[in-house]
CSV table of C-alpha atoms and ligand atoms in Angstrom, one decimal:
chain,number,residue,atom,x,y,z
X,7,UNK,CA,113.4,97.0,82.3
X,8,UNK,CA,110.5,96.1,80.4
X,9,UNK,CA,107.1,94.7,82.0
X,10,UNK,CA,107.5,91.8,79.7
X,11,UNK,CA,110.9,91.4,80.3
X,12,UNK,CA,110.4,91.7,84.4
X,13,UNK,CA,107.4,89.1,83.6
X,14,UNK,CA,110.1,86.8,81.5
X,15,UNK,CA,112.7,86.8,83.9
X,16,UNK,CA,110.1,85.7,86.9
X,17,UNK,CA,109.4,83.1,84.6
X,18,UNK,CA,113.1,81.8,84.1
X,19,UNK,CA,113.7,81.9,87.8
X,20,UNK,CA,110.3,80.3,89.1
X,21,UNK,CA,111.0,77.5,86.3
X,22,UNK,CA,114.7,76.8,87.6
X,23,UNK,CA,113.5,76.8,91.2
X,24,UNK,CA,111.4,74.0,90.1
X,25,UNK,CA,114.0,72.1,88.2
X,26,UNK,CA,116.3,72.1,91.4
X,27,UNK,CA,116.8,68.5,92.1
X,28,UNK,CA,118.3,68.0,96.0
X,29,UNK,CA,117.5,66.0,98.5
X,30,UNK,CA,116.1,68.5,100.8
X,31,UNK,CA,112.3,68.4,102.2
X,32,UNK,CA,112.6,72.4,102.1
X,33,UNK,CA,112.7,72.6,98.6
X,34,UNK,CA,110.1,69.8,97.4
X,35,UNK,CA,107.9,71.7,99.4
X,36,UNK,CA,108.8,75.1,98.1
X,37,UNK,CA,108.3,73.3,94.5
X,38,UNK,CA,104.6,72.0,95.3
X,39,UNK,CA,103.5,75.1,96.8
X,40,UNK,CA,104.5,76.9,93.7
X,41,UNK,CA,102.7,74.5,91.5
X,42,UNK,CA,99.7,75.3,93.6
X,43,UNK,CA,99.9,79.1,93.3
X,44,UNK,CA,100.6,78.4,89.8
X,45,UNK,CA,97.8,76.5,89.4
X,46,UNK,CA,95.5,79.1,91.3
X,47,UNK,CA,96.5,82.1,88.8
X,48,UNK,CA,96.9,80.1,85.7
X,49,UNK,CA,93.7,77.7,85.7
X,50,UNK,CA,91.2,79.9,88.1
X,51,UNK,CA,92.1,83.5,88.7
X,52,UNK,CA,93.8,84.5,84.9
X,53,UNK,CA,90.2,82.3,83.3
X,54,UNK,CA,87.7,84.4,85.2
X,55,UNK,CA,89.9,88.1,85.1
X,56,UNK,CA,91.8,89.2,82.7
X,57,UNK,CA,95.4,89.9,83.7
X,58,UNK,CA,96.1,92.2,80.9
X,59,UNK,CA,93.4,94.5,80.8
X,60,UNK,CA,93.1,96.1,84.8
X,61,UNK,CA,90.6,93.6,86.4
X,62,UNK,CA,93.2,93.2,88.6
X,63,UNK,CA,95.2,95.0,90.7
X,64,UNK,CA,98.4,94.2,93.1
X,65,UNK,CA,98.7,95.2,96.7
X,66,UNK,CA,102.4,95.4,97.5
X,67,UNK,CA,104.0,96.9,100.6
X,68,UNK,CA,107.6,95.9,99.8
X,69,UNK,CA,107.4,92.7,102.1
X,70,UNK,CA,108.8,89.2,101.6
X,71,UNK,CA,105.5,87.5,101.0
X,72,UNK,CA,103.7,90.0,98.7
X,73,UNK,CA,107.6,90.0,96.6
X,74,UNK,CA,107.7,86.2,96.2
X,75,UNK,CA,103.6,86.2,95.0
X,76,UNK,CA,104.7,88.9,92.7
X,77,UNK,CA,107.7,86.9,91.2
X,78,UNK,CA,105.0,84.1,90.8
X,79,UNK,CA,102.4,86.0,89.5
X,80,UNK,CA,104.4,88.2,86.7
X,81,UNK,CA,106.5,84.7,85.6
X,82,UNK,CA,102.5,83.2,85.4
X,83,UNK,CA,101.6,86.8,83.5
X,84,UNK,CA,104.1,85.7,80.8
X,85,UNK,CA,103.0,81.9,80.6
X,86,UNK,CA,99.4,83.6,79.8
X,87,UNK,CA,100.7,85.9,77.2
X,88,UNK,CA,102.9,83.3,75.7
X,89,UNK,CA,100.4,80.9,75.3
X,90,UNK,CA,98.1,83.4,73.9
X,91,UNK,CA,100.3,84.8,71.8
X,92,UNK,CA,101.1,81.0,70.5
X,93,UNK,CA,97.3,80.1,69.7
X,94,UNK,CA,97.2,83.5,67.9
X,95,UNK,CA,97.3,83.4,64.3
X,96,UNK,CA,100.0,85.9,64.2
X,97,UNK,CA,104.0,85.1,64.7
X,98,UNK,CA,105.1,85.2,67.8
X,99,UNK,CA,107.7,87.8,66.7
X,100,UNK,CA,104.9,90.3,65.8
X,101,UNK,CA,103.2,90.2,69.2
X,102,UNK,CA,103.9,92.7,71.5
X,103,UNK,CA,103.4,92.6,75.4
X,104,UNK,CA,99.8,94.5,75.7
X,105,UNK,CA,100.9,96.5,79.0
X,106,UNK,CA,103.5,98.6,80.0
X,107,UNK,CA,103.0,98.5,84.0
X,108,UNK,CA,101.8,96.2,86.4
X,109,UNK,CA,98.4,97.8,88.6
X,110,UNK,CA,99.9,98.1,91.8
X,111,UNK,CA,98.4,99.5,95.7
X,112,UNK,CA,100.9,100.4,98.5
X,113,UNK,CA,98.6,102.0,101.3
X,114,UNK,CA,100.9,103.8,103.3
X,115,UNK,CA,99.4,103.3,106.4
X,116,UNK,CA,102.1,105.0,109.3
X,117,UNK,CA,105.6,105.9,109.5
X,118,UNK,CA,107.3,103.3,108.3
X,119,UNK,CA,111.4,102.6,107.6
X,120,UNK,CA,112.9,104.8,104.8
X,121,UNK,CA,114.9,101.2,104.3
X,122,UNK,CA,111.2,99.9,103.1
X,123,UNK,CA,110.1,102.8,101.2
X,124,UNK,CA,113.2,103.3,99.0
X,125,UNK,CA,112.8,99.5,98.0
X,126,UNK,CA,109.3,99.5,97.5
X,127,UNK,CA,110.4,102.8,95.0
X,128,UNK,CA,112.8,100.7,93.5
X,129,UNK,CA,111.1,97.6,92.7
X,130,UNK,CA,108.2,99.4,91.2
X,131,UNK,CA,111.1,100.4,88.6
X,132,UNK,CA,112.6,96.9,88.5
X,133,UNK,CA,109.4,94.8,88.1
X,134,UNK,CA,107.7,97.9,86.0
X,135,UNK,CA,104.5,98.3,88.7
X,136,UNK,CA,102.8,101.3,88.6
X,137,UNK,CA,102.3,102.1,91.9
X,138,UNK,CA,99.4,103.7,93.7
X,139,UNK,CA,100.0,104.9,97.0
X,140,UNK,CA,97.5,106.3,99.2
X,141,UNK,CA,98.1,109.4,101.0
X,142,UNK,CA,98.9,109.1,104.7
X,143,UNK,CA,96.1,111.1,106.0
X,144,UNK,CA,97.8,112.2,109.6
X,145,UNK,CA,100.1,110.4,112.0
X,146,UNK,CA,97.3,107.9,113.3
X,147,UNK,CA,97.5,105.1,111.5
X,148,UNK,CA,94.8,104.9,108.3
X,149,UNK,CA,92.4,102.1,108.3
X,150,UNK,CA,92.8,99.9,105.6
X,151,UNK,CA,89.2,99.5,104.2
X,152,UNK,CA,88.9,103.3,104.1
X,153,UNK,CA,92.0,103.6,102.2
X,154,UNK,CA,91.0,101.2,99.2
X,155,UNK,CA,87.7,102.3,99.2
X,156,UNK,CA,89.4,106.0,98.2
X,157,UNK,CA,91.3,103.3,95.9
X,158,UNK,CA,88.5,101.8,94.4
X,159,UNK,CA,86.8,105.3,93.6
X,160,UNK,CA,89.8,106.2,92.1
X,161,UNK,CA,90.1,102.4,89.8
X,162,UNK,CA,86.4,101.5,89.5
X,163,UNK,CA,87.6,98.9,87.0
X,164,UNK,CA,89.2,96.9,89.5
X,165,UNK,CA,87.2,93.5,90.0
X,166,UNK,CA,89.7,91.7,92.3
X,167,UNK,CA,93.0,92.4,94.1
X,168,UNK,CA,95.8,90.5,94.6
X,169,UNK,CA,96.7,89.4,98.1
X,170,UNK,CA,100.0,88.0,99.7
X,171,UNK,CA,98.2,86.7,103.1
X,172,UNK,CA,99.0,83.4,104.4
X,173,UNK,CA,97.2,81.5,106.5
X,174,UNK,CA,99.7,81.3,109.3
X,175,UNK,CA,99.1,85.4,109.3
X,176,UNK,CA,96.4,87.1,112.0
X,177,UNK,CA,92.7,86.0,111.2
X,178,UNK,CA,94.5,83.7,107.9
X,179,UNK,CA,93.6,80.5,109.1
X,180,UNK,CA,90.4,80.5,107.3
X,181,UNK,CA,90.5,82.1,104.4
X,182,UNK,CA,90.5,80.9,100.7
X,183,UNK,CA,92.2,81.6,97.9
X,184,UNK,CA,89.3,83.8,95.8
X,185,UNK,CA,86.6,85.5,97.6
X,186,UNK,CA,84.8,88.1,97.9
X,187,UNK,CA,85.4,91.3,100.8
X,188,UNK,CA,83.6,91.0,103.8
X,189,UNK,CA,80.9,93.6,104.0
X,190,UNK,CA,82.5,96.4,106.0
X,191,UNK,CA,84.6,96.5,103.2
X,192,UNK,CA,84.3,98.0,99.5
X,193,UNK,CA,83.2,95.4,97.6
X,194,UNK,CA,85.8,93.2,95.0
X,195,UNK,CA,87.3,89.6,95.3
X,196,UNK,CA,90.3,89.3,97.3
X,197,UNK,CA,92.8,86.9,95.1
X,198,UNK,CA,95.1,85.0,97.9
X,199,UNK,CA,97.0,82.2,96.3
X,200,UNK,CA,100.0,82.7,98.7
X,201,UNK,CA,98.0,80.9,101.8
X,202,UNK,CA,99.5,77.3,102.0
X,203,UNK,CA,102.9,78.7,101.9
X,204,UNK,CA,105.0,78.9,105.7
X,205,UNK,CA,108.2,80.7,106.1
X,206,UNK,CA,110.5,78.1,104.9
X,207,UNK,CA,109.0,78.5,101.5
X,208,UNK,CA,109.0,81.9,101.3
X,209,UNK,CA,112.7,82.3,102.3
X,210,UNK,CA,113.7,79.6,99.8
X,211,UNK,CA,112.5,80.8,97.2
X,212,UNK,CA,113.3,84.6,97.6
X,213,UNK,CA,117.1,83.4,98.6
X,214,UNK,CA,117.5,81.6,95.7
X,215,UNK,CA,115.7,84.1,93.0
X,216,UNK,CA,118.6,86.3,94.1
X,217,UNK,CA,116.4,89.1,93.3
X,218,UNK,CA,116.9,92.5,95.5
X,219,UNK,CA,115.0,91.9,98.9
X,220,UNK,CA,114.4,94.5,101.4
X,221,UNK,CA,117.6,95.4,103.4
X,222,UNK,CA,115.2,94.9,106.9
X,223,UNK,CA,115.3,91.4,106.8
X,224,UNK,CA,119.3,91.5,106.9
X,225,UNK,CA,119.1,93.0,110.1
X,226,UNK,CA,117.0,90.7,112.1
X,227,UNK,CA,113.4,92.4,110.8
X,228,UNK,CA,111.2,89.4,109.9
X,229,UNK,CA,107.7,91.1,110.1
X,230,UNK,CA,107.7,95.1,108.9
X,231,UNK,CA,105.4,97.5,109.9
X,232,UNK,CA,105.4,100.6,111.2
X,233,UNK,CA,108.6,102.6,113.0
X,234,UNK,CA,107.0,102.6,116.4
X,235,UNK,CA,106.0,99.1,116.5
X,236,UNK,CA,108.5,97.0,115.0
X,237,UNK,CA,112.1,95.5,116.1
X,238,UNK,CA,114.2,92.8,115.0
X,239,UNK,CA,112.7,89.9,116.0
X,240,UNK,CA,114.2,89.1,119.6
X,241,UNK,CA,114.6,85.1,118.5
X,242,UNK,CA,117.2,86.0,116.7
X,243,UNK,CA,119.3,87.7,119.3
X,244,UNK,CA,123.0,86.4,118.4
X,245,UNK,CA,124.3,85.9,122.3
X,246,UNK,CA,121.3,83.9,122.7
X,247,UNK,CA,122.4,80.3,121.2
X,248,UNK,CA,123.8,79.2,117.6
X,249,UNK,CA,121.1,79.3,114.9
X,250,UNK,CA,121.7,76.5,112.1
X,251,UNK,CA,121.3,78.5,108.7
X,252,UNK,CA,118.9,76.2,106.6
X,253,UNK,CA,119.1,78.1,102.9
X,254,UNK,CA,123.0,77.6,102.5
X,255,UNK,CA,121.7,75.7,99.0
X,256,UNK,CA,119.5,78.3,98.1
X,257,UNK,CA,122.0,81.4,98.7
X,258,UNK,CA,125.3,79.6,97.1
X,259,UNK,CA,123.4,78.1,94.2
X,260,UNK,CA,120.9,81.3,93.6
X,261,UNK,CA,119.8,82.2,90.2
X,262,UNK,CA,122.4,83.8,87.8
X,263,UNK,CA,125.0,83.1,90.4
X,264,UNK,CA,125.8,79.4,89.1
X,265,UNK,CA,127.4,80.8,85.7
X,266,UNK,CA,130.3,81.8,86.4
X,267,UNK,CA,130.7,78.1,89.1
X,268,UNK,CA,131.5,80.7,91.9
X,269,UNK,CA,128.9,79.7,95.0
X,270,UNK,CA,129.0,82.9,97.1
X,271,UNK,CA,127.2,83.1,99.9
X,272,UNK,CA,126.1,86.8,99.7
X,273,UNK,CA,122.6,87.6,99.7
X,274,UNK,CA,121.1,90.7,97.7
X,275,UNK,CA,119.9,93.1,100.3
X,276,UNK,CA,118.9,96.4,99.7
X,277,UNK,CA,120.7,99.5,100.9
X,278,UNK,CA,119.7,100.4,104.8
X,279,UNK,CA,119.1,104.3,104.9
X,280,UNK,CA,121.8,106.6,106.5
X,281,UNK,CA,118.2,107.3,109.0
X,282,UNK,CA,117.9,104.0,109.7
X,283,UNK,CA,121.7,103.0,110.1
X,284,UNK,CA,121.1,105.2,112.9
X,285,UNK,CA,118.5,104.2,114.3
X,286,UNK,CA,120.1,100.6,114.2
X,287,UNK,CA,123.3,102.2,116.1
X,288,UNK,CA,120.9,102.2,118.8
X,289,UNK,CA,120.1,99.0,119.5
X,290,UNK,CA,122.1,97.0,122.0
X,291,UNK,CA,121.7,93.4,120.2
X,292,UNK,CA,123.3,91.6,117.5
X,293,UNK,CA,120.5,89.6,115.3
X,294,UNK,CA,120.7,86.4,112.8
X,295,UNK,CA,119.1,87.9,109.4
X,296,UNK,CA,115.5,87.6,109.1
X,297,UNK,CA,116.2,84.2,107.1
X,298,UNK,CA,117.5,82.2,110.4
X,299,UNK,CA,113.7,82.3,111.6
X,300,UNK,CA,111.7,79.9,110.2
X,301,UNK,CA,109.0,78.9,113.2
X,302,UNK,CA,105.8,80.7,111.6
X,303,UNK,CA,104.1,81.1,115.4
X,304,UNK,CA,107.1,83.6,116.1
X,305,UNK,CA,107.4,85.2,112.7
X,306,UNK,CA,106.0,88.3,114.9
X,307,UNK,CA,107.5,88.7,117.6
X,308,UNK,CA,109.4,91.7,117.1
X,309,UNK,CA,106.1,93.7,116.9
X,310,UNK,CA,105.4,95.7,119.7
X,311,UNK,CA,101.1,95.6,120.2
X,312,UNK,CA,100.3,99.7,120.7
J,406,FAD,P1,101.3,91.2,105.9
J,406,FAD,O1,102.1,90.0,105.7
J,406,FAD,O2,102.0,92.5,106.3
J,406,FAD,O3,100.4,91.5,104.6
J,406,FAD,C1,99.8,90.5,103.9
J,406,FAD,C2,99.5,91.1,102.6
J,406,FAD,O4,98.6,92.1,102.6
J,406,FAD,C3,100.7,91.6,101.9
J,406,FAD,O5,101.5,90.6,101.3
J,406,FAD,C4,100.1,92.6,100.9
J,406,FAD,O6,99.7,91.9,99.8
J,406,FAD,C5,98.9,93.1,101.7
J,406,FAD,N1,99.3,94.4,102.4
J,406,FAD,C6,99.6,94.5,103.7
J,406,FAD,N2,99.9,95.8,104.0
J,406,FAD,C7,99.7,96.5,102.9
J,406,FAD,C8,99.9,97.9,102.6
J,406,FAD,N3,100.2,98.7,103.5
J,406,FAD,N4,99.6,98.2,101.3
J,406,FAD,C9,99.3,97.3,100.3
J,406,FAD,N5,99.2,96.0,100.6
J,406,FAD,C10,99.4,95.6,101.8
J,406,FAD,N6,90.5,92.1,106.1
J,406,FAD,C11,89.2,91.7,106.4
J,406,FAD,O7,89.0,91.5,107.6
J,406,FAD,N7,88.2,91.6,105.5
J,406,FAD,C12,88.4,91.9,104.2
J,406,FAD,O8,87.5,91.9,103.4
J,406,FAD,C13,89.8,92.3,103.8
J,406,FAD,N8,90.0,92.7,102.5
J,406,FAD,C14,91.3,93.0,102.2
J,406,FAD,C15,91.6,93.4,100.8
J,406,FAD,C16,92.9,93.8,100.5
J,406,FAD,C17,93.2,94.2,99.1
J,406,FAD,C18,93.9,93.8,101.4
J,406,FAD,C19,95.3,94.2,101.0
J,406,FAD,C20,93.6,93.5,102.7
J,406,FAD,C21,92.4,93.1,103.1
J,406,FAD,N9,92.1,92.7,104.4
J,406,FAD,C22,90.8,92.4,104.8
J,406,FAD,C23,93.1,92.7,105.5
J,406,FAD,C24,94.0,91.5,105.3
J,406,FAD,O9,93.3,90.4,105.7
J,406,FAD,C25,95.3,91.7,106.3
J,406,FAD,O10,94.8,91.8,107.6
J,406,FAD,C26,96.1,92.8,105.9
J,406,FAD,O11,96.5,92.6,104.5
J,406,FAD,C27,97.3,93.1,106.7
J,406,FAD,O12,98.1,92.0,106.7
J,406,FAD,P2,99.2,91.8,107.8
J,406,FAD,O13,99.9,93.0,108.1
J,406,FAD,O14,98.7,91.0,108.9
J,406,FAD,O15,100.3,90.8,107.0
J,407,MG,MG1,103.5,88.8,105.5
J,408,MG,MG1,101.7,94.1,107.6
């Protein structure tokens, strides 16, 4: 695919999430934190940084939140161009999409699921990012500022990065939507329009985009870091008691699906690795997917602290 067409079809999907008419809180939530986000990139970030030109860069580790900020941010990247290309003097047919690939950052910080790193692979292909991973230096664990500082070097033309932090994460509660780094790290503006949303937007929305979504959260993953310090999340423990499934809508009805009237109710996972299938094998639980959780304040407890 295309950047622009990756960028078109975020577009179709964000708009038809927000035509959705239901009576279901979950969902006119969903649609007013999208119209905020929307309203962050389109009318504060995209006016002071130019999407287009490699102000601005991504960081993407193949997680839930950073996926469903992308979605919104290339379906915004098109409303820019589109409305640029509108106001130009030339036809709209002559105008071509001015960038081939999205600036991406994955810091590959420690050993992490094969699961995560073949679908971080693959959507760098499917939404056209191109992807700059950092080098994992040993098998400690690299600190973070340290590794986009190497970044920075590297893209001096970055002015701001692209965040998908919510407030309910560690140390979120206070921060706000542009600003700048603290001082212990290199110095650019952190862009975080993701922080009003909580977990029952975030799994709406991805359920019903119907796009690919790491195959981790199928098997009771709902935070995803490293291989030595994260489980499925143990709330989610199937002998523990029933757990309601609140996205039944959002799965049956998904994006695409509708056409042909058929409501199925798989969601699009992507492939576990034979390595992980293994490791998997292991464990002596049955877990709900990652999508059965949605109390925020437990959205990490299948971390293990080191
Ligand atoms: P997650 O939900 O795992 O991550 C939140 C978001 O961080 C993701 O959606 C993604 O956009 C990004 N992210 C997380 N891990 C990676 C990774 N391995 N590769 C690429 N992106 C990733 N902390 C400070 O105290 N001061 C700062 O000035 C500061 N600046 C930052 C600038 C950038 C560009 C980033 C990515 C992080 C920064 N942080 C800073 C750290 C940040 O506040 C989070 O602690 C950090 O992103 C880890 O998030 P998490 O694992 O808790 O949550
Ligand atoms: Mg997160
Ligand atoms: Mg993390």
């Amino acid at each position: 695919m295309q950047l622009s067409k990756a960028a078109e079809l975020c577009y179709e999907i964000t708009n038809s999430y927000l035509q959705i008419h239901q009576e279901s809180q979950i969902i006119s939530s969903t649609q007013e934190a999208i119209r905020l986000t929307r309203k962050y990139l389109l009318s504060e970030i995209f006016v002071r940084w130019s999407p287009l030109n490699g102000d601005i860069s991504f960081s993407y580790n193949g997680g839930k939140d950073c996926q469903v900020l992308l979605l919104l941010y290339l379906s915004c990247l098109w409303e820019y161009f589109f409305i640029k290309a509108q106001n130009s003097q030339f036809d709209f047919e002559f105008q071509s999409f001015p960038m081939q690939r999205l600036p991406t950052v994955f810091i590959d910080q420690e050993e992490t699921f094969p699961t995560l790193e073949n679908f971080v692979l693959e959507t760098s292909e499917r939404y056209c990012l191109s992807l700059y991973e950092s080098q994992r230096q040993s098998e400690t664990a690299i600190n973070m500022a340290d590794a986009f500082r190497e970044f920075i070097k590297i893209y001096p033309e970055t002015a701001a990065i692209v965040i998908g932090i919510r407030h309910t994460d560690p140390y979120g509660e206070t921060l706000q939507p542009i600003q700048r780094t603290d001082s212990n790290w290199p110095d650019f503006m952190r862009l975080q329009p993701l922080l009003h949303w909580d977990l029952t937007n975030i799994w709406s929305f991805l359920l019903y985009s119907n796009e690919p979504i790491c195959g981790l959260y199928g098997e009771g993953f709902t935070s995803v870091g490293g291989v030595n310090n994260s489980l499925p999340n143990p709330y989610l423990k199937k002998d523990l008691s029933d757990i309601p499934l609140l996205f039944e809508w959002e799965i049956a009805h998904a994006f695409g699906k509708n056409a042909a009237g058929e409501h199925d109710p798989i969601v699009n996972t992507s492939p576990i690795s034979v390595v992980d299938k293994e490791r998997f094998s292991e464990y002596q639980d049955d877990y709900y997917p990652g999508w059965y959780l949605i109390d925020d304040t437990i959205e990490r407890a299948g971390r293990i602290k080191n």
